[in-house]
Coordinates of C-alpha atoms in Angstrom, one line a residue:
M1 CA 15.9 -21.0 -4.0
A2 CA 18.0 -22.5 -1.2
D3 CA 21.7 -21.7 -0.4
L4 CA 24.0 -22.7 -3.2
A5 CA 26.3 -24.7 -0.9
A6 CA 23.4 -26.9 0.2
V7 CA 21.7 -27.3 -3.2
P8 CA 21.8 -30.9 -4.6
D9 CA 23.1 -31.4 -8.1
V10 CA 20.8 -32.1 -11.0
F11 CA 21.3 -35.9 -10.7
D12 CA 20.3 -35.9 -7.0
P13 CA 16.7 -37.1 -6.4
L14 CA 16.3 -34.1 -4.1
Y15 CA 16.9 -31.7 -7.0
S16 CA 13.6 -32.4 -8.7
I17 CA 11.8 -31.9 -5.4
M18 CA 13.6 -28.6 -4.7
V19 CA 12.5 -27.4 -8.2
A20 CA 8.9 -28.5 -7.6
V21 CA 8.9 -26.5 -4.3
D22 CA 10.3 -23.4 -6.0
K23 CA 7.7 -23.6 -8.7
L24 CA 5.0 -23.9 -6.0
Y25 CA 6.2 -20.5 -4.6
V26 CA 6.3 -19.0 -8.1
L27 CA 2.6 -20.0 -8.4
R28 CA 1.9 -18.4 -5.1
D29 CA 3.5 -15.1 -6.0
T30 CA 2.3 -14.8 -9.7
F31 CA -1.0 -16.6 -10.0
F32 CA -4.1 -14.5 -9.3
S33 CA -7.7 -15.7 -9.5
A34 CA -11.1 -13.9 -9.1
D35 CA -11.9 -16.8 -6.8
P36 CA -9.3 -17.1 -3.9
S37 CA -10.4 -20.8 -3.3
V38 CA -9.0 -21.7 -6.7
K39 CA -5.5 -20.6 -5.8
K40 CA -5.8 -22.1 -2.3
S41 CA -6.7 -25.5 -3.8
M42 CA -3.8 -25.4 -6.3
L43 CA -1.3 -24.5 -3.5
E44 CA -2.6 -27.3 -1.2
K45 CA -2.3 -29.8 -4.0
G46 CA 1.2 -28.7 -4.8
A47 CA 2.3 -28.9 -1.2
K48 CA 0.8 -32.4 -0.9
D49 CA 2.6 -33.5 -4.1
A50 CA 5.9 -32.2 -2.8
V51 CA 5.4 -34.1 0.5
V52 CA 4.6 -37.3 -1.3
M53 CA 7.8 -36.9 -3.4
L54 CA 9.8 -36.5 -0.1
D55 CA 8.1 -39.6 1.4
N56 CA 9.0 -41.6 -1.7
L57 CA 12.7 -41.0 -1.4
S58 CA 14.8 -44.1 -0.8
P59 CA 16.2 -44.7 2.7
D60 CA 19.7 -44.1 1.4
S61 CA 18.8 -40.5 0.5
K62 CA 17.8 -39.7 4.1
R63 CA 20.8 -41.1 6.1
L64 CA 23.3 -38.2 6.3
S65 CA 22.5 -35.4 8.9
S66 CA 23.1 -32.7 6.2
R67 CA 20.5 -34.5 4.0
R68 CA 18.1 -34.7 6.9
A69 CA 18.3 -31.0 7.5
F70 CA 17.6 -30.3 3.8
L71 CA 14.7 -32.8 3.8
E72 CA 13.2 -31.1 6.9
Y73 CA 13.6 -27.7 5.2
L74 CA 11.9 -28.7 2.0
R75 CA 9.0 -30.4 3.9
G76 CA 8.5 -27.4 6.1
K77 CA 8.7 -24.9 3.2
S78 CA 6.2 -26.9 1.2
L79 CA 3.7 -27.0 4.1
D80 CA 4.2 -23.3 4.7
V81 CA 3.2 -22.1 1.2
G82 CA -0.3 -21.1 2.3
S83 CA -1.3 -17.8 3.9
D84 CA -2.3 -19.5 7.2
Y85 CA 0.0 -20.6 10.0
C86 CA 1.0 -24.3 10.0
K87 CA 2.3 -25.9 13.1
E88 CA 3.7 -28.8 11.2
A89 CA 5.7 -26.5 9.0
E90 CA 7.1 -24.8 12.0
D91 CA 8.2 -28.1 13.5
H92 CA 10.0 -29.2 10.4
L93 CA 11.7 -25.9 9.8
S94 CA 12.8 -25.8 13.4
K95 CA 14.4 -29.2 13.0
A96 CA 16.1 -28.1 9.8
V97 CA 17.9 -25.1 11.5
K98 CA 18.9 -27.2 14.5
L99 CA 20.4 -29.9 12.2
D100 CA 22.1 -27.3 10.0
P101 CA 22.2 -23.7 11.3
S102 CA 23.8 -22.5 8.0
L103 CA 20.6 -23.0 6.0
A104 CA 19.7 -19.3 5.5
D105 CA 16.5 -20.0 3.6
A106 CA 15.3 -22.4 6.3
W107 CA 15.8 -19.5 8.8
S108 CA 13.9 -17.2 6.4
C109 CA 11.0 -19.7 6.0
L110 CA 10.8 -20.2 9.8
G111 CA 10.7 -16.4 10.2
N112 CA 7.7 -16.3 7.8
C113 CA 6.1 -19.1 9.8
F114 CA 6.4 -17.2 13.1
W115 CA 5.1 -14.1 11.3
K116 CA 1.9 -15.9 10.4
K117 CA 1.7 -17.2 14.0
G118 CA 1.8 -13.7 15.3
D119 CA 5.2 -14.0 17.0
L120 CA 6.8 -11.0 15.3
A121 CA 9.9 -10.8 17.6
A122 CA 10.7 -14.4 16.8
A123 CA 10.2 -13.8 13.1
K124 CA 12.6 -10.8 13.2
N125 CA 15.2 -12.8 15.0
C126 CA 15.0 -15.5 12.3
F127 CA 15.5 -13.0 9.5
N128 CA 18.5 -11.5 11.3
L129 CA 20.0 -14.9 11.8
A130 CA 19.5 -15.6 8.1
L131 CA 21.2 -12.4 7.2
N132 CA 24.2 -13.4 9.4
K133 CA 24.9 -16.1 6.8
G134 CA 25.4 -13.3 4.2
P135 CA 23.6 -10.5 2.4
N136 CA 20.3 -11.6 0.7
K137 CA 17.9 -9.3 -1.1
K138 CA 14.9 -11.5 -0.5
I139 CA 15.5 -11.7 3.3
L140 CA 16.1 -8.0 3.4
R141 CA 12.8 -7.4 1.8
Q142 CA 11.0 -9.7 4.2
L143 CA 12.7 -7.9 7.1
S144 CA 11.6 -4.5 5.7
M145 CA 8.0 -5.7 5.4
L146 CA 8.0 -7.2 8.9
E147 CA 9.3 -3.9 10.4
R148 CA 6.5 -2.0 8.7
H149 CA 4.0 -4.5 10.2
M150 CA 5.6 -4.2 13.6
A151 CA 5.5 -0.4 13.5
K152 CA 1.7 -0.2 13.7
G153 CA 0.8 1.3 17.0
A154 CA 4.3 0.8 18.4
D155 CA 5.9 3.5 20.6
D156 CA 9.0 3.5 18.3
E157 CA 6.8 3.5 15.1
A158 CA 8.9 6.1 13.3
K159 CA 12.2 4.3 14.1
L160 CA 10.9 0.9 12.9
V161 CA 9.7 2.5 9.6
E162 CA 13.1 4.1 9.1
E163 CA 14.7 0.6 9.6
S164 CA 12.3 -0.7 7.1
I165 CA 13.4 1.9 4.5
R166 CA 17.1 1.1 5.3
H167 CA 16.7 -2.6 4.7
A168 CA 14.7 -2.0 1.5
K169 CA 17.5 0.2 0.3
E170 CA 20.0 -2.5 1.1
A171 CA 18.0 -5.0 -0.9
V172 CA 17.9 -2.5 -3.9
A173 CA 21.7 -2.0 -3.6
L174 CA 22.3 -5.7 -4.0
D175 CA 20.4 -5.8 -7.3
V176 CA 19.2 -2.5 -8.8
K177 CA 17.2 -4.3 -11.5
D178 CA 15.1 -6.3 -9.0
G179 CA 11.5 -4.9 -9.2
Q180 CA 10.4 -6.6 -6.0
S181 CA 13.1 -4.7 -4.0
W182 CA 12.0 -1.4 -5.5
Y183 CA 8.4 -2.3 -4.8
T184 CA 9.3 -2.9 -1.1
L185 CA 11.1 0.4 -0.9
G186 CA 8.1 2.2 -2.4
N187 CA 5.9 0.7 0.3
A188 CA 8.3 1.7 3.0
Y189 CA 8.4 5.3 1.8
L190 CA 4.7 5.3 1.6
T191 CA 4.3 4.2 5.2
S192 CA 6.9 6.8 6.3
F193 CA 4.8 9.6 4.8
F194 CA 1.9 8.9 7.1
V195 CA 4.0 8.0 10.1
T196 CA 5.8 11.3 10.0
G197 CA 2.6 13.3 9.9
A198 CA 1.4 13.2 6.2
W199 CA 3.0 16.5 5.4
D200 CA 6.2 15.7 3.5
Q201 CA 4.9 14.9 0.0
S202 CA 8.5 14.3 -1.2
K203 CA 8.1 10.9 0.5
L204 CA 5.1 10.2 -1.8
H205 CA 7.1 11.2 -4.8
Q206 CA 10.0 8.9 -3.6
S207 CA 7.4 6.1 -3.3
L208 CA 6.2 6.7 -6.9
K209 CA 9.7 6.8 -8.2
A210 CA 10.4 3.4 -6.6
Y211 CA 7.2 1.9 -8.0
Q212 CA 8.2 3.2 -11.5
N213 CA 11.6 1.5 -11.2
A214 CA 9.8 -1.7 -10.1
E215 CA 7.6 -1.6 -13.2
K216 CA 10.8 -1.9 -15.4
D217 CA 11.3 -5.4 -14.1
E218 CA 9.3 -8.0 -16.1
A219 CA 9.0 -10.2 -13.0
A220 CA 7.4 -7.5 -11.0
N221 CA 4.8 -6.8 -13.7
T222 CA 2.9 -9.8 -12.5
N223 CA 2.2 -8.1 -9.2
P224 CA -1.1 -6.2 -9.3
D225 CA -0.4 -4.7 -5.9
L226 CA 2.4 -2.7 -7.5
Y227 CA 0.0 -0.9 -9.9
F228 CA -2.7 -0.7 -7.3
N229 CA -0.4 1.0 -4.7
S230 CA 1.0 3.3 -7.3
A231 CA -2.5 4.3 -8.4
T232 CA -3.6 4.9 -4.9
V233 CA -0.7 7.3 -4.3
N234 CA -1.6 9.1 -7.5
Q235 CA -5.2 9.2 -6.3
Y236 CA -4.0 10.7 -3.0
L237 CA -2.0 13.3 -5.0
E238 CA -5.2 13.9 -7.1
D239 CA -3.4 12.9 -10.3
Y240 CA -6.5 11.1 -11.4
E241 CA -5.6 10.2 -15.0
R242 CA -2.5 8.3 -13.8
A243 CA -4.5 6.8 -11.0
L244 CA -7.1 5.5 -13.4
R245 CA -4.5 4.0 -15.6
G246 CA -2.9 2.3 -12.6
F247 CA -6.2 0.9 -11.3
E248 CA -7.0 -0.4 -14.8
A249 CA -3.6 -2.1 -15.0
A250 CA -4.2 -3.7 -11.6
S251 CA -7.7 -4.8 -12.6
L252 CA -8.7 -5.0 -9.0
R253 CA -11.6 -2.6 -8.8
D254 CA -13.4 0.4 -10.3
P255 CA -11.9 3.6 -8.9
G256 CA -14.9 5.7 -10.0
L257 CA -16.7 8.1 -7.6
H258 CA -20.2 7.1 -8.7
A259 CA -20.1 10.0 -11.1
G260 CA -23.4 9.2 -12.8
E261 CA -25.3 9.5 -9.6
Q262 CA -23.5 12.7 -8.7
V263 CA -24.1 14.3 -12.1
Q264 CA -27.9 13.7 -11.7
K265 CA -27.8 15.1 -8.2
L266 CA -25.9 18.2 -9.4
G267 CA -28.4 18.7 -12.2
R268 CA -31.1 19.3 -9.6
I269 CA -29.3 22.4 -8.3
K270 CA -30.9 25.4 -10.0
S271 CA -28.7 28.3 -11.1
K272 CA -31.0 30.8 -9.2
R273 CA -30.3 28.9 -6.0
L274 CA -26.6 29.0 -6.7
S275 CA -26.6 32.7 -7.0
T276 CA -28.5 33.1 -3.7
I277 CA -26.1 30.8 -1.9
A278 CA -23.0 32.7 -3.3
S279 CA -24.4 36.1 -2.3
S280 CA -25.2 34.9 1.2
L281 CA -21.5 34.3 1.8
N282 CA -20.9 38.1 1.7
T283 CA -22.8 38.4 5.0
V284 CA -20.5 35.9 6.8
N285 CA -18.0 37.6 8.9
V286 CA -15.0 35.5 10.0
Q287 CA -12.2 37.5 11.7
L288 CA -8.8 36.0 10.7
P289 CA -5.3 37.5 10.3
L290 CA -5.4 36.0 6.7
K291 CA -6.1 37.4 3.3
H292 CA -9.6 36.5 2.1
R293 CA -9.6 35.2 -1.5
T294 CA -11.9 33.6 -3.9
M295 CA -11.1 30.4 -5.7
L296 CA -10.3 31.9 -9.1
S297 CA -7.8 34.3 -7.5
L298 CA -5.7 31.6 -6.0
K299 CA -2.4 30.6 -7.6
D300 CA -1.7 26.9 -8.5
G301 CA -0.2 25.1 -5.5
L302 CA -0.1 26.1 -1.8
N303 CA -1.5 29.5 -0.9
K304 CA 0.0 30.4 2.5
G305 CA -1.7 33.1 4.6
V306 CA -4.9 32.9 2.6
A307 CA -8.5 32.0 3.5
V308 CA -11.3 31.0 1.2
L309 CA -14.9 31.2 2.3
C310 CA -17.3 28.7 0.7
R311 CA -20.5 26.8 1.2
V312 CA -21.2 23.1 0.8
L313 CA -23.6 22.3 -2.1
L314 CA -23.3 18.5 -1.8
S315 CA -21.2 15.7 -0.5
I316 CA -19.8 13.4 -3.2
Q317 CA -20.2 9.8 -2.0
H318 CA -17.5 7.2 -2.7
E319 CA -16.2 4.0 -1.2
N320 CA -13.0 5.2 0.5
V321 CA -12.7 6.5 4.0
T322 CA -10.5 9.3 2.9
P323 CA -10.5 11.9 1.4
L324 CA -14.0 13.5 1.7
F325 CA -15.2 15.2 -1.5
F326 CA -17.5 18.2 -1.6
L327 CA -18.9 20.4 -4.3
V328 CA -18.7 23.9 -2.9
I329 CA -19.3 27.5 -4.0
D330 CA -17.5 30.7 -3.0
S331 CA -18.7 34.3 -2.8
D332 CA -18.0 34.9 -6.5
G333 CA -20.3 32.1 -7.5
S334 CA -17.4 29.9 -8.6
S335 CA -18.0 26.2 -7.8
F336 CA -15.2 23.8 -7.2
I337 CA -14.3 20.4 -5.7
L338 CA -13.0 20.5 -2.1
S339 CA -11.1 17.4 -1.0
I340 CA -10.5 17.1 2.7
Y341 CA -8.1 14.6 4.4
G342 CA -7.9 13.9 8.1
L343 CA -11.6 14.5 9.0
R344 CA -14.3 12.0 9.9
N345 CA -17.1 11.5 7.4
G346 CA -20.4 13.1 8.5
V347 CA -18.9 16.1 10.3
I348 CA -19.5 18.4 7.3
K349 CA -23.0 18.6 5.9
E350 CA -24.7 20.2 2.9
G351 CA -25.3 23.9 3.6
D352 CA -22.4 24.3 6.0
T353 CA -20.1 27.3 5.7
L354 CA -16.4 26.4 5.5
T355 CA -13.4 28.6 5.8
V356 CA -10.4 26.9 4.1
L357 CA -7.0 28.0 5.5
D358 CA -3.8 27.8 3.4
P359 CA -5.6 26.0 0.5
F360 CA -3.8 24.0 -2.1
S361 CA -5.3 24.8 -5.5
H362 CA -5.0 23.0 -8.8
H363 CA -6.8 22.4 -12.0
V364 CA -7.7 18.8 -12.7
H365 CA -7.7 17.7 -16.3
V366 CA -8.4 14.0 -17.0
S367 CA -8.8 12.3 -20.4
W368 CA -10.4 8.9 -20.0
Q369 CA -12.2 6.6 -22.4
D370 CA -12.7 9.3 -25.1
K371 CA -14.0 11.8 -22.5
V372 CA -12.3 14.8 -21.0
Y373 CA -13.0 15.9 -17.4
Q374 CA -11.9 19.3 -16.2
Y375 CA -12.6 21.1 -12.9
Q376 CA -11.0 23.3 -10.3
S377 CA -10.0 21.6 -7.1
C378 CA -8.9 22.7 -3.6
R379 CA -7.2 20.3 -1.3
V380 CA -7.0 20.3 2.5
D381 CA -4.6 17.9 4.2
F382 CA -5.3 18.5 7.9
S383 CA -8.5 19.1 9.9
Q384 CA -6.8 22.3 11.4
Q385 CA -7.1 23.9 8.0
I386 CA -10.9 24.0 8.2
L387 CA -13.3 26.3 10.1
L388 CA -16.7 24.8 10.2
N389 CA -19.4 27.5 10.5
G390 CA -16.8 29.8 11.8
K391 CA -15.4 27.4 14.5
P392 CA -12.5 24.9 14.5
T393 CA -13.3 21.3 14.0
L394 CA -13.3 19.1 17.1
I395 CA -10.3 16.9 18.0
Q396 CA -12.5 13.8 18.1
D397 CA -13.5 14.4 14.5
A398 CA -10.0 14.2 13.2
I399 CA -8.7 10.9 11.7
C400 CA -5.3 9.8 10.6
S401 CA -5.2 9.7 6.8
T402 CA -3.5 6.5 5.5
I403 CA -2.9 4.3 2.6
H404 CA -2.5 0.6 3.2
A405 CA 0.3 -1.2 1.5
E406 CA -0.3 -4.6 3.1
H407 CA 1.4 -7.9 2.4
I408 CA 1.0 -11.4 3.7
P409 CA 4.4 -12.8 4.6
P410 CA 6.2 -14.1 1.4

């Protein structure tokens, strides 16, 4: 919605056009189709209809300079509703802010236009100019998202992400019941987790808390990305039951790990062979100033100063880059799932001997679709926590674990 001071009254011909444009943006933000071309066609038609309504206004409605500014703003906003950059939209929005620099929403729309163009510095300048007209939760959210986008690969990456968090918090402070602001804050915390080294899991829990607050807002419930991102964080934390529920709510994809194929593969491993593999680990001699433990002797959570020796039985294939999942066995013959973050796929092969340093152990219990899944899991967050056949992994084999919380400009 445009600035209240500039909004026409209900008897003004411009009012119906302004409402039509607002509805067009509601459609963009809340309508989702399996076929993206359906939504694209609907937005294109809505934009054309709004432009026709503007063209059909009487000459008297276009004479005042303040009216011309608002007309340019509505035309530019209508043309900019799609996901691609539109030069014509930029031209009309630029005219609008020149004719009336007080139109905060026109500055905001122009900022989004520059964002799509790839001119991020100009986009940020527009958002800041819009905020100079007064606090605005929507513009603060846009600025927060833009700063996260600008942070990728930047020298001051951490600083930009902190600014993103600050602006998202300011948006929440303006309206603590606005789910979109909480959602933006959740994404900012999520980005911060990886930018700062992917070790401070409190940031992940802050992200989840923000997502949970977002879910309380009915308007935010239409956003599948909210549930998808929340589920992805839960998957990263290996809380699979909540992750499954989130992915189901998002209805975006099947989060399964091709379990049927892996069960068949696992069934081909004979118990006699498992016993031979387990006993062979007793002959492996890795000299480390750590206490050697088996999986069942670990406490739940982080086990500092501990090393677990195991051998890879099979690699569990799935569609994500990270984490890597392996079925492994220790010297006691206990098999468990080992999830490894920060390491390139293909480095670890079946039959390799692994020494897991400072392992994070937990018991996974998942109830899903009338079935219960239980297994012991060990988690490794950094490649430095793994010795591969008695040797550290190579630097070039490390990758940066990340979760993408992407958004097109609103």
